[in-house]
């Protein structure tokens, strides 16, 4: 039995439903942020992140900082790029526009390579762009939370290493880490930024980053100092290294409760083979996508290879908008999200299927959501038909 | 009976001991960050902050952002100053050096006005400095966590308004909000930055800021855009205004659990007269300071008017260092902090007396800590005497 009170299942693409133990860790009694017990907890969480990212290179550097996923963009723009640098931003939806905006804030010139809604830039287009200009780094949104579009990281990274070997490969994994496989070392990734509240399964409030040894070297050979203070790796790197080595260290006060919750979820995640976790997400996603097709609905990401495994963005039947449908889902105990991509926000809804809703056999969130979606859409269509008569 | 398991009382100058209900709020089941229930909770928390800061001017703007107190510095440096601006930083310890470092990161020229350890810059020195150069803003650490030095905000603010009326008055209230009175409107303050984990009594992870209408106007008339993305008020102001107006809004995902805990503690704080709260902190502080004097110990802040009410920094007897004493306090169930001011870090310890440890009549944390301090110091001295024989 869950220790949580009855509540609608939160099936938006983050925050997600959380495990009981994880939520209980949020209530941990107060501890000193530089005391031995908490230093151990924080250090172990950092080490477990290495496992989740499948990196064994000791030069890889994890960061866990109070903030949101967005703070990861600042960390990239302020530590890995310098004012005046050119960067290439692959666009699959809302989040590339914002990441580009973040770069511009720090005086970094962002060139966007855009794809039609529901699609992703193709490798030959990326290759062409990389041959035209020298980019300090390239960014790709692994799963675009606004469209449910999945990008292919391995092939992209290999292409970048071949065509423009000095360009750092930066992955926005806010909506992918924990639900999509990431082989940090094998794929040659230089930086992944993510957040706690999606498939990692810890309440919101932590910016989580993994940087490669190559990224750290690039950072260390900057011509000008980092252009953020709170997001500066100069300030945070010694702290993270000390915590992982079991030594107390202070730059800014971390959140012991959030770090305890992160420790709990990472302990759960790393206690089963990662392959099983990703398979569970693929299976749940297939079930959702099959049900959607059977309902006669279309996804924003039309091509199967573009479809994320942790969420689905679903076009509503013509004439229906999110306010017609979402309350009917809520009545049935499930919370979906509205559209986020500005051009088409009123035409679609988003269904997140990540974390314990997918991996915990005691939960039936996904099945209930599929039933609710079917009933809710049918009811909304009937109401529309009635009112248009 | 507390619902928390037995644990040593955390009496460092933040994080502090938390109320049971506040910790339980941290385990709140997952909610959408843009759903009506959470929007209401967040909006109410923002409105209660106005009460805590004693501001009734509707132009005042509260901000609550995932981060730590340090992020408040970035917000000031990136929103209220522009590259090339001069700012005056009053120095009472460790934190002024870091705030100055933060300004320099954003290209803002920080001039520090320093006082001897344990003291604060005097008003005539501040006046002289303000007459010598035009400063965009002046910063003062209300309570310096590294030294326990209290600054006098009302007189300082009035002086600034008289001598240099265009200069914004910025208060670092990380270690003061909730334990020291702040009359935001009456004293003419333009910005207070603080954090959740000290006298506000909510676990760490939130950067909390109050800006005056004048500060917001100054921000809106910037010549260049804000120089941070995650800390940009351009991004956050509409979000905060929407939440407070009950409208969902999105820039970056807030932490619903932390905001619930903030809501709970602010509900508790604002349910009793603020004057009672500040009196409770003064009384506890007097009790602590009397006990310290009776033990023959000295404070870093020698002059009574320089002494904070939420913490005390205590010089150890000659020959003793924090590692000689802190474990003996821990054995007695209380956690103090070591020194933080680099020049004298090994010569003193810090005792935080804030929040529920002071206001909850069911707790005896402070009395136990005074006994533990007496016994611990006596024992450490005896051990030293023995080893030096």
XYZ file of C-alpha atoms in Angstrom:
778
model
C 0.000 0.000 0.000
C 1.292 3.436 -0.865
C 1.916 5.839 1.998
C 0.754 8.683 -0.222
C -2.810 9.973 0.089
C -5.112 9.277 -2.871
C -4.414 11.795 -5.625
C -4.675 11.984 -9.409
C -1.761 10.252 -11.141
C 0.585 12.908 -12.465
C 1.328 11.818 -16.026
C 2.769 14.997 -17.480
C 6.294 14.977 -18.907
C 7.682 15.981 -15.519
C 7.372 16.308 -12.614
C 6.302 12.676 -12.503
C 4.838 10.397 -9.833
C 7.379 9.645 -7.109
C 8.092 6.476 -5.180
C 7.000 6.440 -1.505
C 10.546 5.998 -0.238
C 11.786 8.882 -2.348
C 9.096 11.185 -0.967
C 9.869 10.026 2.571
C 13.510 10.957 2.024
C 12.329 14.502 1.359
C 11.289 14.673 5.034
C 14.733 13.729 6.325
C 15.541 15.480 9.594
C 17.855 18.432 9.331
C 21.541 17.691 8.888
C 24.583 19.879 8.493
C 25.534 20.243 4.826
C 29.172 19.775 5.849
C 28.674 16.996 8.416
C 30.021 13.503 7.758
C 26.636 11.733 7.306
C 25.410 14.146 4.642
C 28.785 14.354 2.897
C 28.621 10.559 2.511
C 25.074 10.703 1.110
C 25.965 13.429 -1.385
C 29.186 11.674 -2.444
C 27.363 8.397 -3.060
C 24.678 10.166 -5.120
C 27.376 11.674 -7.339
C 28.996 8.262 -7.794
C 25.663 6.633 -8.645
C 25.103 9.280 -11.323
C 28.213 7.948 -13.061
C 26.480 4.554 -13.262
C 23.249 6.012 -14.613
C 25.209 7.838 -17.327
C 27.296 4.717 -18.007
C 30.574 6.546 -17.604
C 33.602 4.866 -16.100
C 36.098 7.503 -17.149
C 37.339 9.011 -13.868
C 37.786 12.336 -15.681
C 33.992 12.618 -16.068
C 32.605 15.125 -13.597
C 29.072 15.056 -12.182
C 27.457 18.222 -10.776
C 24.348 18.400 -8.588
C 23.301 21.967 -7.834
C 20.114 23.445 -6.383
C 18.167 24.826 -9.315
C 16.061 23.561 -12.187
C 16.952 21.962 -15.507
C 17.223 25.436 -16.976
C 20.264 26.149 -14.794
C 22.030 23.466 -16.855
C 21.796 25.737 -19.886
C 23.459 28.533 -17.938
C 26.181 26.103 -16.902
C 26.849 25.159 -20.525
C 26.700 28.735 -21.832
C 28.847 30.157 -19.025
C 31.425 27.373 -18.672
C 31.783 25.623 -22.021
C 31.353 28.606 -24.345
C 32.969 32.024 -24.254
C 31.512 35.358 -25.339
C 31.811 35.583 -29.122
C 31.908 31.820 -29.674
C 29.640 30.229 -32.249
C 27.452 27.323 -31.165
C 25.050 25.177 -33.178
C 21.655 24.457 -31.637
C 19.606 21.633 -33.145
C 15.946 22.583 -32.967
C 13.165 20.095 -32.263
C 10.769 22.417 -30.417
C 10.317 25.007 -27.694
C 13.449 24.161 -25.745
C 15.996 24.885 -28.481
C 14.644 28.441 -28.792
C 15.127 28.922 -25.059
C 18.585 27.343 -25.004
C 19.590 29.656 -27.864
C 18.199 32.595 -25.880
C 20.341 31.500 -22.931
C 23.479 31.436 -25.090
C 22.748 34.927 -26.408
C 22.407 36.156 -22.802
C 26.027 35.166 -22.263
C 27.223 36.749 -25.509
C 27.502 33.421 -27.317
C 26.299 33.343 -30.942
C 23.708 30.576 -31.359
C 22.847 29.298 -34.829
C 19.719 27.191 -34.909
C 19.226 24.312 -37.290
C 15.476 23.813 -37.424
C 13.313 20.879 -38.412
C 9.581 20.852 -39.171
C 7.377 20.290 -36.096
C 7.519 16.648 -35.088
C 10.780 16.019 -36.884
C 14.462 16.504 -36.085
C 17.362 17.928 -38.096
C 18.812 15.228 -40.330
C 22.414 14.116 -40.092
C 23.293 15.379 -43.578
C 21.975 18.822 -42.664
C 24.027 18.762 -39.460
C 27.110 17.724 -41.412
C 26.598 20.566 -43.876
C 26.238 23.078 -41.036
C 29.346 21.791 -39.278
C 31.380 22.121 -42.492
C 30.243 25.697 -43.018
C 31.415 27.181 -39.738
C 33.558 26.284 -36.755
C 31.329 25.707 -33.742
C 32.594 25.565 -30.169
C 29.820 23.154 -29.322
C 26.659 21.623 -30.688
C 23.534 21.094 -28.595
C 20.812 18.554 -29.126
C 17.618 18.073 -27.116
C 17.534 14.321 -26.534
C 13.779 14.324 -25.940
C 12.022 17.586 -26.623
C 9.429 17.933 -23.852
C 7.352 20.187 -26.078
C 7.000 17.734 -28.974
C 7.987 14.273 -27.739
C 10.616 14.136 -30.479
C 13.558 11.832 -29.759
C 16.960 12.656 -31.203
C 19.502 10.048 -32.137
C 22.509 10.824 -29.958
C 24.985 8.087 -30.875
C 25.016 8.679 -34.634
C 24.978 12.439 -34.148
C 27.918 12.366 -31.743
C 29.919 10.122 -34.078
C 29.210 12.487 -36.955
C 30.382 15.497 -34.952
C 33.584 13.725 -33.909
C 34.257 12.852 -37.556
C 33.381 16.139 -39.224
C 34.321 18.658 -36.535
C 36.382 16.878 -33.884
C 36.970 19.974 -31.723
C 33.255 20.668 -31.331
C 31.885 19.607 -27.953
C 28.758 17.443 -28.001
C 26.208 18.776 -25.502
C 22.966 16.897 -24.827
C 19.925 18.449 -23.191
C 18.733 15.329 -21.399
C 16.184 16.975 -19.104
C 13.423 14.776 -20.494
C 15.533 11.736 -21.335
C 17.953 10.767 -18.567
C 16.456 7.744 -16.835
C 14.006 6.846 -19.603
C 16.290 6.788 -22.666
C 19.645 5.043 -22.736
C 22.701 7.272 -22.655
C 26.140 5.685 -23.054
C 28.149 8.726 -22.072
C 31.615 7.275 -22.702
C 30.864 4.998 -25.652
C 28.990 7.634 -27.577
C 31.639 10.309 -26.957
C 29.321 12.808 -25.282
C 30.908 15.844 -23.647
C 28.100 17.138 -21.517
C 24.583 16.095 -20.527
C 22.402 18.459 -18.560
C 19.280 17.214 -16.842
C 16.941 17.779 -13.895
C 15.734 15.693 -10.992
C 11.968 15.659 -11.534
C 11.557 13.601 -14.699
C 12.691 10.018 -15.300
C 15.286 10.267 -12.516
C 12.279 10.282 -10.197
C 13.269 12.853 -7.574
C 11.223 15.979 -6.818
C 12.137 19.132 -8.745
C 14.858 21.403 -7.433
C 18.141 19.935 -8.663
C 20.135 20.736 -11.775
C 22.160 17.651 -12.680
C 25.072 17.726 -15.118
C 27.666 15.239 -16.331
C 30.739 16.671 -18.074
C 33.427 14.689 -19.869
C 37.145 15.021 -19.195
C 37.372 16.768 -22.569
C 34.677 19.258 -21.553
C 36.466 19.934 -18.260
C 39.743 20.491 -20.125
C 38.028 22.892 -22.485
C 36.595 24.689 -19.449
C 39.989 24.860 -17.784
C 41.603 26.393 -20.854
C 39.086 29.251 -21.168
C 40.465 32.631 -22.123
C 38.016 34.478 -19.867
C 36.578 33.290 -16.529
C 33.105 31.697 -16.401
C 30.410 34.318 -16.975
C 28.063 33.087 -14.234
C 28.776 33.018 -10.507
C 26.164 30.611 -9.144
C 26.584 28.365 -12.191
C 30.375 28.545 -12.312
C 32.228 25.248 -12.430
C 35.240 27.098 -10.993
C 33.161 27.442 -7.836
C 31.439 24.059 -7.934
C 34.030 21.606 -9.266
C 36.170 21.462 -6.099
C 33.006 21.082 -4.045
C 31.730 18.139 -6.086
C 35.150 16.493 -6.056
C 35.428 16.920 -2.306
C 31.946 15.567 -1.595
C 32.641 12.523 -3.752
C 35.950 12.025 -1.896
C 34.093 12.192 1.429
C 35.452 15.604 2.402
C 33.245 18.469 3.587
C 33.372 21.528 1.381
C 31.418 24.739 0.988
C 30.531 27.099 -1.815
C 26.744 27.464 -1.475
C 24.409 25.443 0.751
C 23.029 22.362 -1.025
C 19.587 20.971 -0.210
C 20.166 17.949 2.058
C 16.545 16.796 1.702
C 16.583 16.869 -2.109
C 19.970 15.153 -2.175
C 18.616 12.425 0.138
C 15.695 11.920 -2.256
C 18.110 11.795 -5.187
C 20.203 9.231 -3.317
C 17.124 7.085 -2.709
C 15.947 7.097 -6.313
C 19.440 6.495 -7.690
C 19.832 3.559 -5.287
C 16.599 2.128 -6.684
C 17.556 2.804 -10.304
C 21.047 1.300 -10.039
C 19.826 -1.774 -8.139
C 18.354 -3.272 -11.332
C 20.061 -3.599 -14.720
C 19.723 -0.336 -16.650
C 18.767 -2.375 -19.723
C 15.633 -3.573 -17.887
C 14.725 -0.003 -16.997
C 14.997 1.216 -20.574
C 13.095 -1.850 -21.842
C 10.257 -1.076 -19.396
C 10.041 2.444 -20.772
C 10.084 1.191 -24.375
C 7.340 -1.330 -23.636
C 5.105 1.172 -21.881
C 5.675 3.638 -24.690
C 4.716 1.047 -27.305
C 1.557 0.279 -25.387
C 0.648 3.968 -25.238
C 1.426 4.577 -28.898
C -0.544 1.535 -29.992
C -3.561 2.713 -27.976
C -3.292 6.176 -29.487
C -3.192 4.781 -33.001
C -6.207 2.603 -32.228
C -8.043 5.718 -31.090
C -7.342 7.196 -34.517
C -5.074 9.857 -33.037
C -1.748 11.057 -34.412
C 1.484 11.918 -32.659
C 3.482 15.094 -33.262
C 6.440 12.780 -33.860
C 5.109 10.847 -36.819
C 8.137 8.702 -37.680
C 8.675 5.822 -35.222
C 12.406 6.567 -34.980
C 11.575 10.110 -33.798
C 9.346 8.965 -30.936
C 10.463 9.319 -27.330
C 9.968 6.411 -24.928
C 9.122 8.492 -21.864
C 6.384 10.708 -23.269
C 3.967 11.088 -26.158
C 2.664 14.303 -27.682
C -0.772 13.620 -29.144
C -2.729 15.706 -31.656
C -6.342 16.084 -30.538
C -9.172 15.297 -32.953
C -9.968 18.323 -35.095
C -12.010 20.898 -33.212
C -10.955 19.805 -29.737
C -8.537 21.799 -27.595
C -6.741 20.816 -24.375
C -9.381 22.518 -22.139
C -12.018 20.260 -23.742
C -10.113 17.114 -22.827
C -7.804 17.641 -19.831
C -10.609 18.162 -17.266
C -12.244 14.928 -18.453
C -8.976 13.111 -17.798
C -8.663 14.768 -14.395
C -12.171 13.530 -13.530
C -10.830 10.068 -14.252
C -7.866 10.536 -11.955
C -5.073 11.255 -14.414
C -3.270 14.517 -15.150
C -1.919 15.139 -18.652
C -0.281 18.356 -19.897
C -1.435 20.768 -22.588
C 0.598 21.723 -25.641
C 3.767 23.779 -25.258
C 5.028 24.380 -28.787
C 3.789 27.919 -29.383
C 2.646 27.463 -32.998
C 0.325 24.526 -32.231
C -0.149 24.650 -28.442
C -3.954 24.469 -28.651
C -3.957 21.401 -30.895
C -2.300 18.755 -28.736
C -1.779 17.238 -25.301
C 1.191 15.514 -23.695
C 1.286 12.206 -21.824
C 4.334 11.429 -19.700
C 5.097 7.764 -19.062
C 8.248 7.689 -16.995
C 9.639 6.403 -13.726
C 7.571 4.474 -11.184
C 4.406 4.790 -13.281
C 6.223 2.540 -15.736
C 8.609 0.487 -13.601
C 6.559 -0.261 -10.470
C 4.445 -3.406 -11.053
C 2.114 -2.308 -8.235
C 1.022 0.729 -10.192
C -1.554 0.747 -12.975
C -1.143 4.434 -13.887
C -0.508 3.804 -17.582
C -3.409 1.414 -18.077
C -5.766 3.740 -16.245
C -4.517 6.650 -18.315
C -5.114 4.818 -21.575
C -8.696 4.040 -20.534
C -9.222 7.615 -19.335
C -7.849 9.000 -22.593
C -10.206 6.828 -24.630
C -13.246 7.748 -22.545
C -12.277 11.393 -22.227
C -11.738 11.905 -25.949
C -14.970 10.099 -26.774
C -16.892 12.210 -24.279
C -15.317 15.453 -25.509
C -16.125 14.556 -29.108
C -19.719 13.740 -28.205
C -20.044 17.100 -26.415
C -18.600 18.856 -29.472
C -20.915 17.006 -31.863
C -23.872 17.899 -29.656
C -22.979 21.587 -29.496
C -22.366 21.816 -33.252
C -25.701 20.290 -34.200
C 5.775 14.186 20.296
C 7.876 14.958 17.278
C 7.423 12.757 14.226
C 11.144 13.059 13.525
C 13.483 10.276 14.619
C 15.906 11.144 17.437
C 18.835 13.080 16.047
C 21.352 15.673 17.239
C 19.873 19.178 17.317
C 21.244 21.118 14.370
C 22.316 24.461 15.853
C 24.546 25.794 13.102
C 23.686 29.114 11.447
C 21.649 27.279 8.827
C 20.275 24.880 7.852
C 18.383 24.863 11.149
C 16.015 22.424 12.853
C 12.689 22.204 11.036
C 9.160 21.885 12.329
C 7.481 18.482 11.843
C 4.724 19.922 9.655
C 7.258 21.681 7.445
C 9.206 18.454 6.928
C 5.983 16.578 6.205
C 5.156 19.145 3.517
C 8.390 18.139 1.814
C 6.811 14.726 1.153
C 3.777 16.172 -0.600
C 2.564 13.928 -3.400
C 3.513 15.003 -6.876
C 1.528 17.848 -8.399
C 1.714 19.653 -11.706
C 3.688 22.878 -11.384
C 1.042 24.571 -13.531
C -2.050 22.944 -11.994
C -4.555 25.021 -10.010
C -3.794 23.536 -6.550
C -0.056 24.213 -6.754
C -0.498 27.619 -8.377
C -2.626 28.587 -5.358
C -0.005 27.314 -2.906
C 2.817 29.161 -4.672
C 0.791 32.363 -4.967
C -0.086 32.331 -1.264
C 3.562 31.762 -0.321
C 4.564 34.826 -2.344
C 1.873 36.897 -0.664
C 2.922 35.726 2.810
C 6.504 36.793 2.026
C 5.186 40.346 1.690
C 3.956 40.079 5.297
C 7.239 38.705 6.580
C 9.103 41.590 4.917
C 6.482 44.074 6.177
C 5.862 45.499 2.721
C 2.437 46.691 1.683
C 3.572 48.515 -1.426
C 1.990 46.593 -4.314
C 5.004 47.521 -6.450
C 7.224 45.330 -4.272
C 8.025 42.090 -6.058
C 8.829 38.771 -4.333
C 10.794 36.055 -6.144
C 11.087 32.397 -5.108
C 13.436 30.427 -7.345
C 15.039 27.005 -6.988
C 18.615 27.630 -5.912
C 20.525 28.639 -2.822
C 21.059 31.997 -1.124
C 24.037 32.537 -3.402
C 21.741 32.734 -6.414
C 20.393 35.938 -4.842
C 23.779 37.551 -5.423
C 23.621 36.605 -9.090
C 20.140 38.098 -9.269
C 21.382 41.401 -7.832
C 24.541 41.516 -9.967
C 22.745 40.523 -13.178
C 19.502 42.517 -12.784
C 20.218 45.591 -10.650
C 23.726 46.396 -11.874
C 25.106 46.654 -15.387
C 28.590 45.834 -16.632
C 30.856 48.758 -15.782
C 28.717 50.008 -12.897
C 30.317 50.782 -9.551
C 28.837 49.187 -6.443
C 29.801 49.588 -2.785
C 30.043 46.410 -0.706
C 30.107 46.789 3.071
C 32.379 44.110 4.519
C 31.673 42.319 7.789
C 33.226 38.939 6.940
C 33.466 36.098 4.452
C 30.280 36.850 2.578
C 31.166 40.345 1.378
C 34.286 38.965 -0.340
C 32.128 36.421 -2.159
C 29.415 38.935 -3.080
C 32.144 41.198 -4.493
C 33.505 38.236 -6.453
C 30.004 37.675 -7.842
C 29.758 41.304 -9.009
C 33.151 41.079 -10.739
C 31.948 37.947 -12.557
C 29.253 40.087 -14.166
C 31.643 42.911 -15.025
C 30.441 45.121 -12.180
C 33.125 47.027 -10.251
C 32.841 46.255 -6.537
C 34.503 48.527 -3.997
C 34.681 47.001 -0.546
C 34.506 49.048 2.628
C 36.052 46.844 5.290
C 35.773 46.800 9.059
C 37.992 44.970 11.566
C 36.852 41.403 12.331
C 33.827 41.511 14.616
C 32.957 45.061 13.684
C 31.024 46.712 10.865
C 31.758 49.762 8.693
C 30.675 52.912 10.533
C 28.069 55.285 9.108
C 30.565 58.170 8.743
C 32.854 55.914 6.693
C 29.925 54.882 4.512
C 28.943 58.529 4.036
C 32.496 59.423 3.022
C 32.599 56.580 0.498
C 29.218 57.543 -0.975
C 30.391 61.146 -1.434
C 33.559 60.073 -3.222
C 31.976 58.078 -6.046
C 28.600 57.445 -7.610
C 27.481 53.902 -6.770
C 24.648 52.101 -8.550
C 23.930 50.206 -5.365
C 25.264 49.506 -1.918
C 25.164 46.064 -0.317
C 25.153 45.242 3.349
C 25.170 41.811 4.995
C 22.438 42.092 7.615
C 23.882 39.251 9.680
C 27.241 37.939 8.542
C 27.038 34.158 8.973
C 30.819 33.993 9.270
C 31.134 36.431 12.189
C 27.693 36.864 13.754
C 27.975 40.613 13.148
C 24.657 42.436 12.859
C 24.435 45.510 10.658
C 22.078 48.379 11.343
C 19.856 48.545 8.290
C 17.453 51.378 9.108
C 20.070 54.046 9.839
C 22.225 52.893 6.934
C 19.330 53.024 4.480
C 18.326 56.491 5.655
C 21.910 57.665 5.251
C 22.093 56.316 1.691
C 18.788 57.954 0.747
C 20.087 61.267 2.141
C 23.631 61.261 0.761
C 23.186 59.358 -2.502
C 19.468 59.088 -3.250
C 19.899 57.243 -6.560
C 21.882 54.429 -4.970
C 19.837 51.275 -4.419
C 19.960 49.747 -0.934
C 20.537 45.991 -1.173
C 20.478 43.807 1.932
C 21.955 40.308 2.094
C 19.464 38.872 4.545
C 20.358 35.198 4.137
C 21.093 34.891 7.853
C 18.638 37.511 9.093
C 15.198 37.227 7.492
C 12.938 35.611 10.063
C 15.179 36.265 13.072
C 15.869 40.019 12.697
C 13.186 42.556 11.998
C 13.119 44.017 8.492
C 10.691 46.850 7.736
C 11.097 46.780 3.984
C 8.889 49.781 3.168
C 9.540 51.940 6.236
C 13.278 51.614 6.020
C 13.372 52.302 2.273
C 15.085 49.061 1.296
C 15.305 48.255 -2.424
C 16.203 44.600 -2.349
C 16.631 41.827 0.207
C 18.030 38.486 -0.849
C 17.680 35.453 1.393
C 17.406 31.679 1.447
C 14.909 29.184 2.803
C 17.014 27.175 5.263
C 17.781 29.674 8.000
C 15.296 31.582 10.150
C 12.550 31.145 7.548
C 12.599 27.499 8.613
C 12.223 25.665 5.291
C 14.763 23.145 3.969
C 17.490 24.505 1.707
C 16.874 24.823 -2.019
C 15.085 28.137 -2.495
C 16.512 31.541 -3.310
C 14.100 34.161 -1.953
C 14.210 37.814 -2.987
C 12.104 40.898 -2.323
C 12.591 43.849 -4.670
C 11.101 47.319 -4.265
C 9.140 49.141 -6.932
C 12.166 51.424 -7.296
C 14.451 48.420 -7.841
C 12.075 47.001 -10.443
C 11.965 50.379 -12.236
C 15.746 50.510 -12.236
C 15.780 46.968 -13.647
C 13.267 47.886 -16.341
C 15.326 50.862 -17.482
C 18.547 48.879 -17.979
C 20.629 49.788 -21.000
C 21.629 46.150 -21.604
C 19.578 43.027 -20.915
C 20.133 41.028 -17.690
C 23.455 39.177 -17.836
C 22.143 35.894 -16.387
C 19.518 33.629 -17.923
C 18.408 31.442 -15.022
C 18.585 34.418 -12.653
C 16.960 36.918 -15.034
C 14.023 38.863 -13.669
C 12.920 39.367 -17.278
C 12.234 35.630 -17.286
C 10.950 35.301 -13.724
C 8.929 38.458 -13.055
C 5.917 37.532 -15.227
C 5.962 34.052 -13.691
C 5.907 35.353 -10.120
C 3.197 37.876 -10.958
C 1.098 35.191 -12.618
C 1.468 32.716 -9.747
C 0.464 35.385 -7.255
C -2.549 36.239 -9.446
C -3.536 32.571 -9.507
C -2.572 32.030 -13.142
C -0.392 29.127 -14.300
C 2.825 30.195 -15.942
C 6.063 28.575 -17.028
C 9.677 29.567 -17.348
C 11.518 26.808 -15.460
C 10.003 24.096 -13.270
C 9.742 25.160 -9.616
C 10.003 22.614 -6.796
C 6.436 21.949 -5.615
C 7.641 20.124 -2.479
C 9.952 22.940 -1.373
C 7.269 25.520 -2.104
C 4.783 23.509 -0.012
C 7.268 23.498 2.864
C 7.789 27.242 2.429
C 4.032 27.737 2.476
C 3.749 25.753 5.710
C 6.478 27.650 7.531
C 5.234 31.039 6.328
C 1.732 30.121 7.495
C 3.188 29.378 10.931
C 5.330 32.528 10.984
C 2.536 34.868 9.921
C -0.008 33.329 12.307
C 1.634 35.047 15.303
C 2.618 38.719 15.588
C 6.045 39.241 14.002
C 7.030 41.314 17.032
C 6.659 38.203 19.216
C 8.856 36.224 16.864
C 11.641 38.782 16.915
C 11.344 39.127 20.707
C 11.722 35.345 21.077
C 14.930 35.484 19.037
C 16.242 38.434 21.074
C 15.488 36.651 24.346
C 17.133 33.398 23.293
C 20.115 35.329 22.011
C 20.465 37.192 25.297
C 20.338 33.912 27.192
C 23.061 32.447 24.954
C 25.252 35.528 25.196
C 24.893 35.695 28.976
C 25.906 32.033 29.270
C 28.913 32.612 27.028
C 30.052 35.561 29.130
C 29.623 33.502 32.293
C 31.847 30.844 30.729
C 34.493 33.532 30.312
C 34.240 33.336 26.501
C 34.249 36.236 24.072
C 32.208 36.821 20.930
C 33.660 37.889 17.599
C 31.109 40.705 17.720
C 32.260 42.458 20.871
C 29.946 45.471 20.901
C 26.367 44.587 21.918
C 24.922 46.645 19.060
C 26.902 44.504 16.589
C 25.524 41.211 17.856
C 23.070 39.183 15.807
C 19.994 37.696 17.461
C 19.917 34.455 15.486
C 23.485 33.264 15.942
C 26.604 33.786 18.025
C 30.219 33.406 16.915
C 32.297 32.433 19.944
C 36.072 32.603 20.371
C 37.369 29.386 21.909
C 39.665 29.534 24.957
C 43.279 29.979 23.867
C 44.803 26.751 22.609
C 41.513 25.070 21.668
C 40.366 24.629 18.077
C 36.950 23.598 16.700
C 37.977 19.910 16.314
C 38.741 19.873 20.074
C 35.268 21.060 20.963
C 32.715 20.212 18.240
C 32.857 16.409 18.731
C 32.264 16.908 22.467
C 29.134 18.899 21.631
C 28.043 16.241 19.156
C 28.403 13.593 21.894
C 25.953 15.701 23.879
C 23.466 15.813 21.014
C 24.048 19.268 19.581
C 25.720 20.292 16.341
C 27.574 23.624 16.182
C 29.597 24.925 13.228
C 33.305 25.685 12.994
C 34.776 29.040 12.039
C 34.350 30.350 8.495
C 36.248 33.655 8.420
C 39.466 32.568 6.739
C 41.877 34.602 8.904
C 40.638 33.144 12.203
C 38.684 30.025 11.208
C 40.523 27.774 13.700
C 39.873 30.068 16.677
C 36.093 30.081 16.954
C 32.832 28.186 16.670
C 29.326 29.264 15.635
C 26.032 28.625 17.422
C 22.806 29.178 15.494
C 19.708 29.945 17.545
C 16.910 30.472 15.068
C 13.475 29.201 14.144
C 11.705 26.410 15.990
C 14.673 25.854 18.313
C 13.822 29.299 19.666
C 10.084 29.680 19.078
C 8.726 26.202 19.868
C 8.045 25.932 23.629
C 8.183 22.127 23.353
C 11.838 22.255 22.366
C 14.737 22.645 24.782
C 17.462 22.807 22.100
C 18.949 26.081 23.348
C 19.103 25.089 27.016
C 20.637 21.739 26.130
C 23.151 23.471 23.888
C 24.203 25.868 26.637
C 24.800 22.967 29.028
C 26.636 21.014 26.325
C 28.806 24.014 25.509
C 29.754 24.461 29.162
C 30.560 20.788 29.658
C 32.257 20.423 26.285
C 34.546 23.407 26.757
C 35.418 22.316 30.311
C 36.212 18.807 29.113
C 38.286 20.064 26.166
C 40.229 22.382 28.454
C 40.879 19.581 30.929
C 42.149 17.382 28.088
C 44.404 20.202 26.918
C 45.731 20.864 30.402
C 46.437 17.174 30.832
C 48.282 16.866 27.525
C 50.348 19.996 28.167
C 51.526 18.867 31.591
